[in-house]
PDB file of C-alpha atoms in Angstrom:
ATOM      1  CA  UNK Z   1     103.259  33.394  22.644  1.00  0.00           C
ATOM      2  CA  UNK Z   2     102.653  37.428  21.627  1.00  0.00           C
ATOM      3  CA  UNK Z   3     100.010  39.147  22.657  1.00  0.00           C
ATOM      4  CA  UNK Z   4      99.028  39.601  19.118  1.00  0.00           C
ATOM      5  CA  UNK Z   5      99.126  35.861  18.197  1.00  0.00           C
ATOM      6  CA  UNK Z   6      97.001  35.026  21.609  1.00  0.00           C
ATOM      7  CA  UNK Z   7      94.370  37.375  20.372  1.00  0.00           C
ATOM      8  CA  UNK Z   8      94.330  35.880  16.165  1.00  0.00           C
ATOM      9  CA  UNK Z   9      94.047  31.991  18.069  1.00  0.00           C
ATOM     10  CA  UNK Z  10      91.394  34.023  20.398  1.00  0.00           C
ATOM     11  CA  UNK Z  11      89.648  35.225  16.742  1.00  0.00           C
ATOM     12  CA  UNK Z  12      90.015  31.835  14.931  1.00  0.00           C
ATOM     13  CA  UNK Z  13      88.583  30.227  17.663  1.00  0.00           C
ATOM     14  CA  UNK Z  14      85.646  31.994  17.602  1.00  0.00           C
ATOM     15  CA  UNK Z  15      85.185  32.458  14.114  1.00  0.00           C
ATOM     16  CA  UNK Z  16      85.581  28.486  13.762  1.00  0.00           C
ATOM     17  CA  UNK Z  17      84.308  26.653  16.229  1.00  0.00           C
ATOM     18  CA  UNK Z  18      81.320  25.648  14.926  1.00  0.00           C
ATOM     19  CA  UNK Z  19      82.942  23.924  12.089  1.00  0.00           C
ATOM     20  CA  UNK Z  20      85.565  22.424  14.140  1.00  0.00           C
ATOM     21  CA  UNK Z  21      82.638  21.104  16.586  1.00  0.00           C
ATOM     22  CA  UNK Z  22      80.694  18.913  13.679  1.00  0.00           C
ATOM     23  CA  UNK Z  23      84.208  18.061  12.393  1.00  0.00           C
ATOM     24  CA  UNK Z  24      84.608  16.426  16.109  1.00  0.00           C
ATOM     25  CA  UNK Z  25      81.038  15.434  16.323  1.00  0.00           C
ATOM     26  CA  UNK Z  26      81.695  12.742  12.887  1.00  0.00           C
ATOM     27  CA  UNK Z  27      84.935  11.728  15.055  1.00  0.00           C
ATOM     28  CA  UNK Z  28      83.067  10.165  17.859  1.00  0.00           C
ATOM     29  CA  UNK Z  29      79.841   9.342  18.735  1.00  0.00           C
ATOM     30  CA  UNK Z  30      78.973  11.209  22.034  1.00  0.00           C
ATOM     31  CA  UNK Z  31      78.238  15.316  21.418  1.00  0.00           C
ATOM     32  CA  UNK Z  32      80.030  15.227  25.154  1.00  0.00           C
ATOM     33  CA  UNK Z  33      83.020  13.491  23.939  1.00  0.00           C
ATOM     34  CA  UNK Z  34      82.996  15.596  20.807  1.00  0.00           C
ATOM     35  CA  UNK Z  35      83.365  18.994  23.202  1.00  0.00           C
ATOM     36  CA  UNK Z  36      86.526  17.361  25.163  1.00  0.00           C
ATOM     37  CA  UNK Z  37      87.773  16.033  21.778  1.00  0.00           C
ATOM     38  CA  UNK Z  38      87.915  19.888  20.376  1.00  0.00           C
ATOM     39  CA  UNK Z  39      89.068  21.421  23.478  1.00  0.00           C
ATOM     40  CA  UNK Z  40      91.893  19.318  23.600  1.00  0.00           C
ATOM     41  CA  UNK Z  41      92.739  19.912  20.121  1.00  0.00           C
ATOM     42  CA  UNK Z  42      92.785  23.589  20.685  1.00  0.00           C
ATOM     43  CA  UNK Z  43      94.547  23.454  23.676  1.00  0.00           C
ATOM     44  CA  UNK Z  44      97.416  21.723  21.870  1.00  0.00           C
ATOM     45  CA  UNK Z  45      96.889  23.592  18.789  1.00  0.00           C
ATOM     46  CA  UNK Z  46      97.562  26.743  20.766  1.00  0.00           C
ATOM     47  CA  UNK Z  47     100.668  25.850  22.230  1.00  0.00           C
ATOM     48  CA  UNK Z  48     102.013  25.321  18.578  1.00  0.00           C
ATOM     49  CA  UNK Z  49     100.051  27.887  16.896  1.00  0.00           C
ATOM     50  CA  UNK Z  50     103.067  30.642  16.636  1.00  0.00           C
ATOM     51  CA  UNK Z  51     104.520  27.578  14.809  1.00  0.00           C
ATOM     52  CA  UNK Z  52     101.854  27.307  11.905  1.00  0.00           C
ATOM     53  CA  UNK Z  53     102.773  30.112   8.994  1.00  0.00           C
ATOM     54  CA  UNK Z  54     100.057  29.987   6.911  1.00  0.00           C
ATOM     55  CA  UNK Z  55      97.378  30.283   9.205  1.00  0.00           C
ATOM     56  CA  UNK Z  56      94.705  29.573   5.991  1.00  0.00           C
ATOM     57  CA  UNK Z  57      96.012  25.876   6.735  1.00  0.00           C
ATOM     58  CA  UNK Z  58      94.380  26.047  10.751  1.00  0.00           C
ATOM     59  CA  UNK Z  59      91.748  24.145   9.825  1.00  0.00           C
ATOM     60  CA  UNK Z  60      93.651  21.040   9.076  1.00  0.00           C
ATOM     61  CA  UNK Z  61      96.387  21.311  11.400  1.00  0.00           C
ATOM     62  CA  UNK Z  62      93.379  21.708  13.716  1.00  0.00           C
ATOM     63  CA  UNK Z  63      91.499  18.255  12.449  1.00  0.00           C
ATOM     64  CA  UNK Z  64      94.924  16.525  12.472  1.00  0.00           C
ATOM     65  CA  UNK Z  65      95.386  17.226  16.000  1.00  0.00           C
ATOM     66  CA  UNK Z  66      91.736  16.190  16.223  1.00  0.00           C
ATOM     67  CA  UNK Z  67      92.221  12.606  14.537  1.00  0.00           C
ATOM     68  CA  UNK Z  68      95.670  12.025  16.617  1.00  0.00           C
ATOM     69  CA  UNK Z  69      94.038  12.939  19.616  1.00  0.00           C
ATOM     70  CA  UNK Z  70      91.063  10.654  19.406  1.00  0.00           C
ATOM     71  CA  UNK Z  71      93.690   7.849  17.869  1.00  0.00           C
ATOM     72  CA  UNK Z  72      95.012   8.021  21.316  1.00  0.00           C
ATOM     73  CA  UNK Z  73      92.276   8.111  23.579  1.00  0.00           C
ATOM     74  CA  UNK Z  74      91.770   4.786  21.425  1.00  0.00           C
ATOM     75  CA  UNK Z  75      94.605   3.313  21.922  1.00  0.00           C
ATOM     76  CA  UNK Z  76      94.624   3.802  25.692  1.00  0.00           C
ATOM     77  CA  UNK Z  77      90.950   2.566  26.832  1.00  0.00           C
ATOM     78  CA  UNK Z  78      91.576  -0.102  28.617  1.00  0.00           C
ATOM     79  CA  UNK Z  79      90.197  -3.462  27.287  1.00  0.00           C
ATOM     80  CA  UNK Z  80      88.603  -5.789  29.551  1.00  0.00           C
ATOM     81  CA  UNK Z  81      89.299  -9.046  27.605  1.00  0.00           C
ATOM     82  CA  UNK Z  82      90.180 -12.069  29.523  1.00  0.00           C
ATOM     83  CA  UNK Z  83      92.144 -15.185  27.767  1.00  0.00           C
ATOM     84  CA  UNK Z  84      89.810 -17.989  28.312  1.00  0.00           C
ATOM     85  CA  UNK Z  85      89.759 -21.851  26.405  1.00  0.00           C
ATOM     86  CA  UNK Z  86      86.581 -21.502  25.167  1.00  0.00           C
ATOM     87  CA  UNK Z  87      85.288 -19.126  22.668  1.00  0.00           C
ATOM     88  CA  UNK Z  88      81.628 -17.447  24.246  1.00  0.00           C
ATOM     89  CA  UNK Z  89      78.658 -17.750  21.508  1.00  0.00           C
ATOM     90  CA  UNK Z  90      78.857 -14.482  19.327  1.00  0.00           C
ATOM     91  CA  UNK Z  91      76.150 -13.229  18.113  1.00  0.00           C
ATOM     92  CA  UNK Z  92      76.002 -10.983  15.394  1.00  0.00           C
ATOM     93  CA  UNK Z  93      73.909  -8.121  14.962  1.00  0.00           C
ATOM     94  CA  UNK Z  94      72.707  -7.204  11.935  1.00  0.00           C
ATOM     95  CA  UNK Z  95      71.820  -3.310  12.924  1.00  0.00           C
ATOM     96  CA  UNK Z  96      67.559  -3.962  11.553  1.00  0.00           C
ATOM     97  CA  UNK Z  97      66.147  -3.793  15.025  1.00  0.00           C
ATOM     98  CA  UNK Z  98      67.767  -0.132  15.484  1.00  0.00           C
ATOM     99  CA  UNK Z  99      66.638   1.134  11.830  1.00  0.00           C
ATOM    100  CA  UNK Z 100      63.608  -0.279  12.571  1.00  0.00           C
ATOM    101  CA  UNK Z 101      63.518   1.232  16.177  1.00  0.00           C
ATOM    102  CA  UNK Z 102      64.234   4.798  14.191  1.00  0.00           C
ATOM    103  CA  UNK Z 103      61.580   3.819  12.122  1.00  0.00           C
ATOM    104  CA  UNK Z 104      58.967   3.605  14.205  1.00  0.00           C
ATOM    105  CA  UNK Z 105      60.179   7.018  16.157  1.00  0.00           C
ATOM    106  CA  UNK Z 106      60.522   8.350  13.027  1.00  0.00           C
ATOM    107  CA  UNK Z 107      56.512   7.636  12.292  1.00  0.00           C
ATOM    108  CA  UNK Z 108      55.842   8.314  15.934  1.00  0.00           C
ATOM    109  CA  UNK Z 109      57.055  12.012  16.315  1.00  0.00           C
ATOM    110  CA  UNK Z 110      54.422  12.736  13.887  1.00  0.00           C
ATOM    111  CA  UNK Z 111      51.531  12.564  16.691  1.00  0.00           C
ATOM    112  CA  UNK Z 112      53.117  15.722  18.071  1.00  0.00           C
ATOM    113  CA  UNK Z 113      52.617  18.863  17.589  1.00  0.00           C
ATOM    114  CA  UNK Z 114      55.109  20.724  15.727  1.00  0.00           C
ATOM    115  CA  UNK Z 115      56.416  22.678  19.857  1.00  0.00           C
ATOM    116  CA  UNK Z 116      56.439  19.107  21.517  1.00  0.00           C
ATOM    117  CA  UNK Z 117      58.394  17.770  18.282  1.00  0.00           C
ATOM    118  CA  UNK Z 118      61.223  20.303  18.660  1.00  0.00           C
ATOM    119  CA  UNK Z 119      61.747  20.155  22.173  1.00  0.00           C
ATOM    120  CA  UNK Z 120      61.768  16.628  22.145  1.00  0.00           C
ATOM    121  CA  UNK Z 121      64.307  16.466  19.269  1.00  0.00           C
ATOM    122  CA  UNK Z 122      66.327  19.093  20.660  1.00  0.00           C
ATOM    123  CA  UNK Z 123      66.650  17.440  24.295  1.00  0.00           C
ATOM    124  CA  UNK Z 124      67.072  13.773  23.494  1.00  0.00           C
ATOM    125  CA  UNK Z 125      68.295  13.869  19.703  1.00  0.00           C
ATOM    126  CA  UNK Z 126      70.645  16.872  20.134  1.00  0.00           C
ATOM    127  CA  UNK Z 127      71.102  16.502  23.802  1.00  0.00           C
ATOM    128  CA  UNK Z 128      70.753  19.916  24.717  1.00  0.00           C
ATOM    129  CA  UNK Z 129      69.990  21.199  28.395  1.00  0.00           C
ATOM    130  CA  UNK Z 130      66.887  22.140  29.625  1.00  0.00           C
ATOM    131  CA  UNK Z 131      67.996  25.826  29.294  1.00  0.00           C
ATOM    132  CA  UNK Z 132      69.808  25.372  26.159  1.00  0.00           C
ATOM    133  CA  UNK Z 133      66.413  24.551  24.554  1.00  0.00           C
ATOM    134  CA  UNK Z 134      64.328  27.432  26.043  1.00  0.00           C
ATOM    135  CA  UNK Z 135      67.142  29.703  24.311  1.00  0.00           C
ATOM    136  CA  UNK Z 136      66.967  27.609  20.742  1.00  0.00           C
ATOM    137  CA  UNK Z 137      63.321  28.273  20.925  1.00  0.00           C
ATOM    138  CA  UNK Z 138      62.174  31.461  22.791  1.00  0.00           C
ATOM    139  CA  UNK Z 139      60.328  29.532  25.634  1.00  0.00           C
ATOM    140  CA  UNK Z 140      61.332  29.599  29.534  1.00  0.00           C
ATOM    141  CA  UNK Z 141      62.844  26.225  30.870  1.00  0.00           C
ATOM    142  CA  UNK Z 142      59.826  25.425  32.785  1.00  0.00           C
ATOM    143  CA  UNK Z 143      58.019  26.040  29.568  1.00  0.00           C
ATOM    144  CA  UNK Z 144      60.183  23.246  27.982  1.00  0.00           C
ATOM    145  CA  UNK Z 145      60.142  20.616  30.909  1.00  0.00           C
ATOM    146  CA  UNK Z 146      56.125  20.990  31.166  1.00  0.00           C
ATOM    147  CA  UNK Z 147      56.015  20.437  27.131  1.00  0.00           C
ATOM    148  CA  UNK Z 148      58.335  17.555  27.352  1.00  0.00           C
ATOM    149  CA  UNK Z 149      56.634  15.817  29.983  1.00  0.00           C
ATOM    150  CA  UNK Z 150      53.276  15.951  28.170  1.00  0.00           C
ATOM    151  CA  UNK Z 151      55.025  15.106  24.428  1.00  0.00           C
ATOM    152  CA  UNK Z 152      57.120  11.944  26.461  1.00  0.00           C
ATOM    153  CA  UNK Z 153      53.145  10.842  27.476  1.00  0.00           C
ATOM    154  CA  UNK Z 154      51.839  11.193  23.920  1.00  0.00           C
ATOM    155  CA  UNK Z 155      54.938   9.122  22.442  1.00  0.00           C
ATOM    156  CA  UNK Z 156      54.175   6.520  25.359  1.00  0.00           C
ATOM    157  CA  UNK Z 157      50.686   6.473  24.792  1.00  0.00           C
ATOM    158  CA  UNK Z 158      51.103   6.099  21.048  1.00  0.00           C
ATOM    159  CA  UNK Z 159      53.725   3.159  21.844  1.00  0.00           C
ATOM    160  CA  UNK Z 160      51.298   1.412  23.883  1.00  0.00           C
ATOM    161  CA  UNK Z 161      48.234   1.479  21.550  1.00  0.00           C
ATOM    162  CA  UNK Z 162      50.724   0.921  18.469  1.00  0.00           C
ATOM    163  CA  UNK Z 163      51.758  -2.093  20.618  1.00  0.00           C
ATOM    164  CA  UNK Z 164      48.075  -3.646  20.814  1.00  0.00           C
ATOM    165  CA  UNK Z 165      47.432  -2.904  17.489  1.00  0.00           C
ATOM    166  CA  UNK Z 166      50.293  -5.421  16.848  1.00  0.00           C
ATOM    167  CA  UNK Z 167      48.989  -7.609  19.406  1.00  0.00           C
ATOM    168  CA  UNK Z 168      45.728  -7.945  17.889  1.00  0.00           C
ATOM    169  CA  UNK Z 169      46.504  -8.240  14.525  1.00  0.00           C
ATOM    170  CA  UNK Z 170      48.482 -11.059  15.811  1.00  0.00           C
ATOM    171  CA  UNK Z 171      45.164 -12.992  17.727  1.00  0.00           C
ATOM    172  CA  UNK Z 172      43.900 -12.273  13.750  1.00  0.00           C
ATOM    173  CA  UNK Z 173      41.494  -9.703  15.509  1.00  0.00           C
ATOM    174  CA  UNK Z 174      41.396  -7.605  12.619  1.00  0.00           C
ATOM    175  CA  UNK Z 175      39.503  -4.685  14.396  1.00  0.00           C
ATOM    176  CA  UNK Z 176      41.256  -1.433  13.845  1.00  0.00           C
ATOM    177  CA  UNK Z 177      42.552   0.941  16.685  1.00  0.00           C
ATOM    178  CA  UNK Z 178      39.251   3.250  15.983  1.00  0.00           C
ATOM    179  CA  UNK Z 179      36.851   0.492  15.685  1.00  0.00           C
ATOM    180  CA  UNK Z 180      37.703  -0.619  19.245  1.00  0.00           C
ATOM    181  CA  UNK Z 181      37.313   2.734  20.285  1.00  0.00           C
ATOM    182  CA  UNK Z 182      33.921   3.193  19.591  1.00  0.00           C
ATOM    183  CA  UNK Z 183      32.741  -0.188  20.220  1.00  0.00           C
ATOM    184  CA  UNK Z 184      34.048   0.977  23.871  1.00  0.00           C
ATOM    185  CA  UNK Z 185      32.293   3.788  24.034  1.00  0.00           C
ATOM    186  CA  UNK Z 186      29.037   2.556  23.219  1.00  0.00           C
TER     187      UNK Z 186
END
């Protein structure tokens, strides 16, 4: 490849990646996965890239590669089904325990305060690094691990006392959360 064409892939890269990362990210699941997924892509792309004259069309060369590649990496896990005589019991899930699970952390997150919130989000939701959150939000890394471990305790805390709310209003105790409290502290 010419120097000239290593240093327009060089320029497309870097002028594109960010789009070509979500368009990997709605390929598969894993954000980790997603990374190899577009790496790989480029990495073939570039080997062809001299090849592709109307370089306004990148972008879908580049997906194309994308969906082939991951097509593959389908196609070549390795299955670990066993022929047997009898069927096992399927069962079926329906998918309401997770949106209800989301729910709930949904409603949860909302004890925090808005600093616990986004480092919480941005750690476990977005599965950034320790560091990688301190740069998103201006903080040091021992900043972030400090307000993690106290928002993880608040979201456990709230889980537990959510969790004997239910149990109570199961017994038909109808006492709410902040009656018990006082009648505690009295």
């Amino acid at each position: 490849m010419a120097h000239g064409d290593v240093l327009e892939f060089e320029e497309y890269v870097r002028t594109r990646q960010d789009a070509l990362l979500r368009s990997a990210r709605r390929l598969v699941p894993d954000p980790t996965d997603a990374q190899d997924l577009l790496q790989t892509a480029l990495v073939r792309t570039y080997g062809r890239w001299d090849g592709i004259a109307d370089k306004s069309l990148a972008d879908a060369y580049l997906r194309r590669v994308m969906i082939n590649t991951r097509t593959e990496w389908w196609r070549a896990r390795k299955l670990d089904e066993v022929p047997t005589e009898q069927l096992p019991d399927a069962s079926v899930e329906d998918g309401s325990d997770q949106r209800a699970d989301r729910a709930l952390l949904m409603d949860i997150l909302k004890v925090l305060a808005p600093k616990q919130r986004s480092v919480v989000v941005l750690r476990h939701w977005e599965q950034m690094s320790t560091e990688e959150t301190a740069a998103a939000l201006g903080m040091s890394a021992g900043t972030v691990k400090s307000t993690l471990h106290r928002a993880l305790a608040r979201l456990r805390q709230e889980l537990e006392s959510r969790d004997l709310d239910m149990r109570a209003l199961e017994r038909g105790d109808h006492t709410t959360r902040d009656e018990g409290r006082e009648r505690c502290a009295a």
